[in-house]
């Protein structure tokens, strides 16, 4: 004899996708059929386990008056001020024992209740469908006390037929959501684990004769300029497209002259599908995607993807995004020259795909699948190679394809991410190829390309990418015949990524290399009252991956990072190069489809960073791939004899859907002549005066040689050699890159705790010379450093000579001097700007005259680290000082020390002090993207070798 004392929850650990839901179908935003949004405030009860509560809450008349409330769409762990649990972040480790399909007894379970009235004019004929667009991770549903079924597949739509259950009065919708389920094993997707009903819940009237599923086939023949439209529909009807004079029956093809859809020219035709009971608006884009000549071609042309991976994220609402937030993402992408999105690692809210259709972005639509945690056991028991799980995998593939198949922006279906290999993936690929042969199939884990139409990799280093471009990478014959993309590269974590321009040079050089997708779009910081933005570990998770969740091109509030500004420059669709002395501009259209007729060009001439003259530049409407040489006007006459440069910009000639007229699309800058270096005759001699030495406008400590004042400006800390920077996420590297993690190597050597030994202070006839040795404790390596101070009576010149001693096996983080100023706020400089730049992240740095506050120089990375360096600086003014460099230099200025920056884990750990710390750097080590990808290329290493550099100080008061 057996009996059960708690409700059955066997479905939670069942490997099946669920029961009771309708077959998947095409999603559309609207029709003339009625709908009722059930978003809003729901009653909520949280239980610690899946089987604690019975099902009585789903019955009509249940009193939930003492329950809490949550907002749907939403995640309960992001509501209730912590009363409903906390987020958990892991990159790939499952936060529960790996024992598929079982999950812990401790399984947070949220019961949701929504009582709603049907509108008085709700139609009485036909039926109704209850639609859930996204629930994590397993849901069981009742309406008016009747169980509808249960489902898994968090980022996928599920519908239930409910017409016979609806009542004119109050209706009780009950949803039980479990955080963990068998489905969780398929959703290990490098993101916060966030349970809840996080996408829309909608009641849809289904009129008699209403539209069912339909498939819009809209191909384009680039040889004839004609498009062929055929709409296959479960319910017979007619399709009309007024602009094309189309009015045909469903299932009947029609061929007409059309303008094609591309990401650069996203032409959509408004149409309508009409059945006996419903009118469904259509937005039709004509385009053809093929694999031909070993290349991905759209409308007959090979395309180059300049893409990004996009997780759905909002710092307060998690993956519950509203339409305007989605639109903001798309507009930012377009304004920064991106042309492609991989929907990592699940289908996005379908409204996002509507926006990609409208504004123009190529899309890799990825299935809701990742089993990355099984790598910890060498993929043993991996669900994708276990036939018991194949129905769930096929269900996920079908729900993606059927929901999204009518979007012209989608050119690839992706089987998922980091799920190893196995029979289940092969079954998915075969089903997708059969259902939609008009698109290609992607999956990065299939290195032999058995199931896929493209060779896809993550984080292949530059040298390997070049070999792939040259078809020298080996592999199967099939793989060598396929195009190559990097579905993830250039890990945008913290300061970086570096090396983007070097990658892009390869992509443009080799036809087989068809582009890449930066990882990723947005930092997943959770807004936090005390920390600013929280990341992994900040909620007490027992397993977490720290700030690895903050690796985006935009900050959590969607402010573009320097990495996005750099990416925009590197992938700009027009190359502008110049021969400055001869006044020639070379313009190349790097687009795949559009000519340059949408752009206007303008030139400007700068003297010492200030624009002295500007005008328009006539550039032909070059076709894709074409180039032209354009003559600039004669340089304006300027008697200052300063440094002169040309700047040429390509701007939007008119307003577009994604940016206003005048938006800068691309730019180029080139010198007219060499920079005139400052002359400095040393005329004054050091004069001892008690405990001080006077040299020109400066006063020094006679015993230590420390600079005390320049004119009336007090120096809070004397300039002295500095080689340390607060390691970036990329400096620290990934755990598996043990031999090249420079942050660790630098600390091991002791570069963060350098000691300065004074050797001598020498007051000579024309200079004050201070000799030191700078070295870390416990090590025999060191840097012999000589500071030579001279003056012409009004200015002060510092020449620093550095000679390494010992066996330096690692590059230096930086090489320069650091000093303190008692007062500084406004900063003006002539050099690169307006934002930060480092040796391999400096393409977007434009030489000019720039201004900022000291606080404005800081880049607010979620985890504080080295930031804010301005490159190619000729001079900088701050705190009453003007500092000129020979040669150009990097400078940073901040209200905390590098050591304080290094120790901070969150921005709120940084407190402004009384001193502004200034770094004047002769060199910086490159950035790379070693937080997951390659480190800096060798040409960006800052080697420990002899160096000499100078700065000239004067006062501005």
mmCIF file of C-alpha atoms in Angstrom, residues 483-721:
data_model
loop_
_atom_site.group_PDB
_atom_site.id
_atom_site.type_symbol
_atom_site.label_atom_id
_atom_site.label_comp_id
_atom_site.label_asym_id
_atom_site.label_seq_id
_atom_site.Cartn_x
_atom_site.Cartn_y
_atom_site.Cartn_z
ATOM 1 C CA UNK A 483 32.498 30.012 -44.776
ATOM 2 C CA UNK A 484 33.793 30.981 -41.357
ATOM 3 C CA UNK A 485 32.348 33.286 -38.697
ATOM 4 C CA UNK A 486 33.303 33.916 -35.100
ATOM 5 C CA UNK A 487 29.989 33.701 -33.291
ATOM 6 C CA UNK A 488 31.788 35.088 -30.234
ATOM 7 C CA UNK A 489 34.991 37.118 -30.171
ATOM 8 C CA UNK A 490 36.454 40.261 -28.631
ATOM 9 C CA UNK A 491 35.247 39.665 -25.078
ATOM 10 C CA UNK A 492 33.925 43.081 -24.026
ATOM 11 C CA UNK A 493 34.533 42.703 -20.296
ATOM 12 C CA UNK A 494 35.654 45.816 -18.462
ATOM 13 C CA UNK A 495 38.293 47.909 -20.214
ATOM 14 C CA UNK A 496 38.394 46.631 -23.796
ATOM 15 C CA UNK A 497 38.148 44.726 -25.983
ATOM 16 C CA UNK A 498 41.511 45.265 -27.608
ATOM 17 C CA UNK A 499 42.581 43.973 -30.993
ATOM 18 C CA UNK A 500 39.330 44.719 -32.822
ATOM 19 C CA UNK A 501 41.021 46.528 -35.688
ATOM 20 C CA UNK A 502 43.466 43.663 -36.183
ATOM 21 C CA UNK A 503 40.591 41.193 -36.442
ATOM 22 C CA UNK A 504 38.679 43.422 -38.850
ATOM 23 C CA UNK A 505 41.687 43.680 -41.111
ATOM 24 C CA UNK A 506 41.635 39.893 -41.434
ATOM 25 C CA UNK A 507 37.878 39.743 -42.047
ATOM 26 C CA UNK A 508 38.210 42.227 -44.881
ATOM 27 C CA UNK A 509 41.290 40.547 -46.342
ATOM 28 C CA UNK A 510 40.019 36.980 -46.705
ATOM 29 C CA UNK A 511 36.763 36.212 -48.483
ATOM 30 C CA UNK A 512 36.091 33.081 -46.413
ATOM 31 C CA UNK A 513 36.000 35.112 -43.201
ATOM 32 C CA UNK A 514 32.496 36.524 -43.077
ATOM 33 C CA UNK A 515 32.689 38.459 -39.867
ATOM 34 C CA UNK A 516 32.086 38.044 -36.190
ATOM 35 C CA UNK A 517 29.937 38.849 -33.179
ATOM 36 C CA UNK A 518 31.379 40.620 -30.140
ATOM 37 C CA UNK A 519 30.589 39.085 -26.782
ATOM 38 C CA UNK A 520 28.377 40.822 -25.763
ATOM 39 C CA UNK A 521 25.924 43.704 -25.856
ATOM 40 C CA UNK A 522 25.246 44.745 -22.252
ATOM 41 C CA UNK A 523 26.688 44.456 -18.762
ATOM 42 C CA UNK A 524 24.213 42.448 -16.662
ATOM 43 C CA UNK A 525 24.654 44.569 -13.569
ATOM 44 C CA UNK A 526 21.718 44.519 -11.162
ATOM 45 C CA UNK A 527 20.915 47.940 -9.776
ATOM 46 C CA UNK A 528 21.781 47.937 -6.097
ATOM 47 C CA UNK A 529 21.216 50.658 -3.494
ATOM 48 C CA UNK A 530 24.587 50.153 -1.784
ATOM 49 C CA UNK A 531 26.843 48.825 -4.529
ATOM 50 C CA UNK A 532 25.644 50.778 -7.538
ATOM 51 C CA UNK A 533 25.452 47.661 -9.677
ATOM 52 C CA UNK A 534 25.691 44.157 -8.264
ATOM 53 C CA UNK A 535 27.250 41.181 -9.989
ATOM 54 C CA UNK A 536 27.904 37.515 -9.184
ATOM 55 C CA UNK A 537 28.535 36.887 -5.486
ATOM 56 C CA UNK A 538 26.892 40.087 -4.316
ATOM 57 C CA UNK A 539 23.761 38.164 -3.299
ATOM 58 C CA UNK A 540 25.584 35.530 -1.283
ATOM 59 C CA UNK A 541 25.536 32.828 -3.945
ATOM 60 C CA UNK A 542 27.521 29.776 -2.871
ATOM 61 C CA UNK A 543 28.647 29.289 -6.474
ATOM 62 C CA UNK A 544 29.124 32.250 -8.767
ATOM 63 C CA UNK A 545 31.342 33.672 -11.484
ATOM 64 C CA UNK A 546 31.766 37.201 -10.186
ATOM 65 C CA UNK A 547 31.657 40.043 -12.646
ATOM 66 C CA UNK A 548 31.971 37.722 -15.667
ATOM 67 C CA UNK A 549 28.344 38.694 -16.209
ATOM 68 C CA UNK A 550 29.462 42.278 -16.887
ATOM 69 C CA UNK A 551 31.035 41.891 -20.308
ATOM 70 C CA UNK A 552 29.082 44.188 -22.582
ATOM 71 C CA UNK A 553 29.591 47.021 -25.032
ATOM 72 C CA UNK A 554 27.089 49.117 -23.098
ATOM 73 C CA UNK A 555 26.897 49.647 -19.359
ATOM 74 C CA UNK A 556 23.836 48.394 -17.452
ATOM 75 C CA UNK A 557 22.075 51.726 -18.028
ATOM 76 C CA UNK A 558 22.822 51.390 -21.772
ATOM 77 C CA UNK A 559 25.444 54.117 -21.842
ATOM 78 C CA UNK A 560 27.901 53.187 -24.607
ATOM 79 C CA UNK A 561 31.248 52.012 -23.287
ATOM 80 C CA UNK A 562 34.553 53.004 -24.895
ATOM 81 C CA UNK A 563 34.514 49.503 -26.385
ATOM 82 C CA UNK A 564 31.367 50.298 -28.376
ATOM 83 C CA UNK A 565 32.803 53.618 -29.547
ATOM 84 C CA UNK A 566 35.908 51.749 -30.710
ATOM 85 C CA UNK A 567 33.850 49.050 -32.435
ATOM 86 C CA UNK A 568 31.837 51.696 -34.286
ATOM 87 C CA UNK A 569 35.053 53.160 -35.661
ATOM 88 C CA UNK A 570 36.597 49.814 -36.582
ATOM 89 C CA UNK A 571 33.549 48.585 -38.523
ATOM 90 C CA UNK A 572 32.471 51.887 -40.060
ATOM 91 C CA UNK A 573 30.944 51.346 -43.518
ATOM 92 C CA UNK A 574 33.110 53.957 -45.229
ATOM 93 C CA UNK A 575 36.891 53.968 -45.141
ATOM 94 C CA UNK A 576 38.360 57.465 -45.227
ATOM 95 C CA UNK A 577 42.121 57.672 -45.639
ATOM 96 C CA UNK A 578 44.254 60.590 -46.664
ATOM 97 C CA UNK A 579 47.485 61.873 -48.038
ATOM 98 C CA UNK A 580 47.583 65.014 -45.934
ATOM 99 C CA UNK A 581 50.499 66.898 -47.489
ATOM 100 C CA UNK A 582 49.056 66.404 -50.990
ATOM 101 C CA UNK A 583 45.464 67.062 -49.958
ATOM 102 C CA UNK A 584 44.081 63.763 -51.303
ATOM 103 C CA UNK A 585 41.291 61.778 -49.626
ATOM 104 C CA UNK A 586 40.760 58.104 -50.474
ATOM 105 C CA UNK A 587 37.129 57.060 -49.900
ATOM 106 C CA UNK A 588 35.966 53.425 -50.072
ATOM 107 C CA UNK A 589 32.418 52.148 -49.708
ATOM 108 C CA UNK A 590 32.688 49.060 -47.484
ATOM 109 C CA UNK A 591 28.970 48.256 -47.522
ATOM 110 C CA UNK A 592 27.597 45.106 -49.111
ATOM 111 C CA UNK A 593 24.484 46.569 -50.789
ATOM 112 C CA UNK A 594 24.023 50.320 -50.421
ATOM 113 C CA UNK A 595 25.798 53.069 -52.312
ATOM 114 C CA UNK A 596 26.915 56.289 -50.629
ATOM 115 C CA UNK A 597 23.997 58.440 -51.772
ATOM 116 C CA UNK A 598 22.609 58.591 -48.224
ATOM 117 C CA UNK A 599 25.770 60.281 -46.944
ATOM 118 C CA UNK A 600 27.149 63.797 -47.069
ATOM 119 C CA UNK A 601 30.846 64.485 -46.590
ATOM 120 C CA UNK A 602 32.502 67.441 -44.927
ATOM 121 C CA UNK A 603 36.099 68.445 -44.292
ATOM 122 C CA UNK A 604 37.655 70.564 -41.606
ATOM 123 C CA UNK A 605 41.191 71.787 -41.016
ATOM 124 C CA UNK A 606 42.618 72.030 -37.501
ATOM 125 C CA UNK A 607 45.601 73.967 -36.215
ATOM 126 C CA UNK A 608 46.755 72.739 -32.814
ATOM 127 C CA UNK A 609 43.442 70.954 -32.465
ATOM 128 C CA UNK A 610 41.229 73.959 -33.182
ATOM 129 C CA UNK A 611 39.137 74.053 -36.363
ATOM 130 C CA UNK A 612 40.104 77.056 -38.487
ATOM 131 C CA UNK A 613 38.078 76.275 -41.597
ATOM 132 C CA UNK A 614 35.557 73.710 -42.830
ATOM 133 C CA UNK A 615 33.367 72.926 -45.777
ATOM 134 C CA UNK A 616 31.534 70.271 -47.756
ATOM 135 C CA UNK A 617 33.298 67.656 -49.854
ATOM 136 C CA UNK A 618 31.870 66.247 -53.079
ATOM 137 C CA UNK A 619 32.188 62.463 -53.021
ATOM 138 C CA UNK A 620 30.590 60.269 -55.701
ATOM 139 C CA UNK A 621 27.756 57.924 -54.715
ATOM 140 C CA UNK A 622 30.148 55.003 -54.828
ATOM 141 C CA UNK A 623 28.693 51.530 -55.267
ATOM 142 C CA UNK A 624 29.586 48.845 -52.710
ATOM 143 C CA UNK A 625 33.286 48.078 -52.877
ATOM 144 C CA UNK A 626 34.131 51.068 -55.040
ATOM 145 C CA UNK A 627 36.775 53.677 -54.178
ATOM 146 C CA UNK A 628 37.549 57.192 -55.302
ATOM 147 C CA UNK A 629 40.182 59.862 -54.741
ATOM 148 C CA UNK A 630 38.900 63.311 -53.863
ATOM 149 C CA UNK A 631 40.965 66.503 -53.748
ATOM 150 C CA UNK A 632 40.762 68.678 -50.665
ATOM 151 C CA UNK A 633 40.948 72.456 -50.941
ATOM 152 C CA UNK A 634 44.197 74.264 -50.313
ATOM 153 C CA UNK A 635 44.971 74.379 -46.579
ATOM 154 C CA UNK A 636 44.010 77.699 -45.006
ATOM 155 C CA UNK A 637 46.816 80.093 -44.215
ATOM 156 C CA UNK A 638 47.538 80.267 -40.498
ATOM 157 C CA UNK A 639 50.459 82.167 -39.064
ATOM 158 C CA UNK A 640 50.794 80.245 -35.817
ATOM 159 C CA UNK A 641 52.998 77.572 -37.316
ATOM 160 C CA UNK A 642 51.257 74.940 -35.262
ATOM 161 C CA UNK A 643 50.364 71.348 -35.960
ATOM 162 C CA UNK A 644 47.876 71.057 -38.825
ATOM 163 C CA UNK A 645 45.471 68.221 -39.612
ATOM 164 C CA UNK A 646 42.609 67.387 -41.919
ATOM 165 C CA UNK A 647 39.462 65.702 -40.615
ATOM 166 C CA UNK A 648 36.895 64.293 -43.051
ATOM 167 C CA UNK A 649 33.513 63.028 -41.865
ATOM 168 C CA UNK A 650 30.733 61.055 -43.516
ATOM 169 C CA UNK A 651 27.346 62.154 -42.184
ATOM 170 C CA UNK A 652 23.754 61.172 -42.774
ATOM 171 C CA UNK A 653 22.484 63.515 -45.459
ATOM 172 C CA UNK A 654 18.900 63.270 -44.201
ATOM 173 C CA UNK A 655 16.953 61.944 -41.240
ATOM 174 C CA UNK A 656 16.613 58.177 -41.158
ATOM 175 C CA UNK A 657 14.513 55.847 -39.032
ATOM 176 C CA UNK A 658 17.483 55.261 -36.714
ATOM 177 C CA UNK A 659 19.349 58.574 -36.569
ATOM 178 C CA UNK A 660 18.971 62.242 -37.436
ATOM 179 C CA UNK A 661 20.540 64.169 -40.266
ATOM 180 C CA UNK A 662 24.155 64.963 -39.450
ATOM 181 C CA UNK A 663 24.798 61.770 -37.489
ATOM 182 C CA UNK A 664 28.463 60.846 -37.963
ATOM 183 C CA UNK A 665 28.773 57.471 -39.676
ATOM 184 C CA UNK A 666 32.521 57.459 -40.373
ATOM 185 C CA UNK A 667 35.547 59.734 -40.193
ATOM 186 C CA UNK A 668 39.192 59.920 -41.067
ATOM 187 C CA UNK A 669 41.998 62.156 -39.854
ATOM 188 C CA UNK A 670 45.462 62.763 -41.236
ATOM 189 C CA UNK A 671 48.289 65.184 -40.660
ATOM 190 C CA UNK A 672 49.287 67.929 -43.048
ATOM 191 C CA UNK A 673 52.813 67.986 -41.634
ATOM 192 C CA UNK A 674 54.894 66.755 -38.750
ATOM 193 C CA UNK A 675 54.239 68.080 -35.272
ATOM 194 C CA UNK A 676 56.657 70.872 -34.294
ATOM 195 C CA UNK A 677 58.319 69.834 -31.041
ATOM 196 C CA UNK A 678 58.680 72.394 -28.238
ATOM 197 C CA UNK A 679 62.093 74.047 -27.994
ATOM 198 C CA UNK A 680 63.633 74.279 -24.537
ATOM 199 C CA UNK A 681 66.948 76.036 -23.918
ATOM 200 C CA UNK A 682 68.145 75.239 -20.384
ATOM 201 C CA UNK A 683 69.309 78.602 -18.966
ATOM 202 C CA UNK A 684 68.809 78.457 -15.202
ATOM 203 C CA UNK A 685 70.888 76.606 -12.653
ATOM 204 C CA UNK A 686 69.792 74.988 -9.390
ATOM 205 C CA UNK A 687 70.214 77.326 -6.388
ATOM 206 C CA UNK A 688 70.472 75.748 -2.894
ATOM 207 C CA UNK A 689 68.553 77.666 -0.243
ATOM 208 C CA UNK A 690 68.683 75.944 3.130
ATOM 209 C CA UNK A 691 66.604 72.799 2.910
ATOM 210 C CA UNK A 692 65.331 73.715 -0.532
ATOM 211 C CA UNK A 693 66.668 73.972 -4.042
ATOM 212 C CA UNK A 694 65.244 76.538 -6.428
ATOM 213 C CA UNK A 695 65.339 75.921 -10.160
ATOM 214 C CA UNK A 696 63.543 78.488 -12.303
ATOM 215 C CA UNK A 697 59.910 78.578 -11.149
ATOM 216 C CA UNK A 698 60.205 75.392 -9.078
ATOM 217 C CA UNK A 699 61.147 74.504 -5.544
ATOM 218 C CA UNK A 700 62.606 71.126 -4.517
ATOM 219 C CA UNK A 701 63.427 69.347 -1.276
ATOM 220 C CA UNK A 702 67.235 69.523 -1.081
ATOM 221 C CA UNK A 703 67.573 66.156 0.674
ATOM 222 C CA UNK A 704 65.242 64.006 -1.477
ATOM 223 C CA UNK A 705 65.060 65.985 -4.704
ATOM 224 C CA UNK A 706 61.261 65.928 -4.479
ATOM 225 C CA UNK A 707 59.407 68.607 -6.435
ATOM 226 C CA UNK A 708 57.397 70.798 -4.037
ATOM 227 C CA UNK A 709 56.028 73.680 -6.078
ATOM 228 C CA UNK A 710 55.936 75.077 -9.602
ATOM 229 C CA UNK A 711 55.222 78.789 -9.490
ATOM 230 C CA UNK A 712 52.294 79.062 -7.129
ATOM 231 C CA UNK A 713 51.099 75.511 -7.711
ATOM 232 C CA UNK A 714 51.649 73.117 -4.829
ATOM 233 C CA UNK A 715 52.643 69.595 -5.825
ATOM 234 C CA UNK A 716 51.111 67.173 -3.347
ATOM 235 C CA UNK A 717 53.402 64.290 -4.345
ATOM 236 C CA UNK A 718 56.507 64.541 -6.478
ATOM 237 C CA UNK A 719 56.613 62.950 -9.930
ATOM 238 C CA UNK A 720 58.220 59.539 -9.706
ATOM 239 C CA UNK A 721 58.346 56.454 -11.847
#
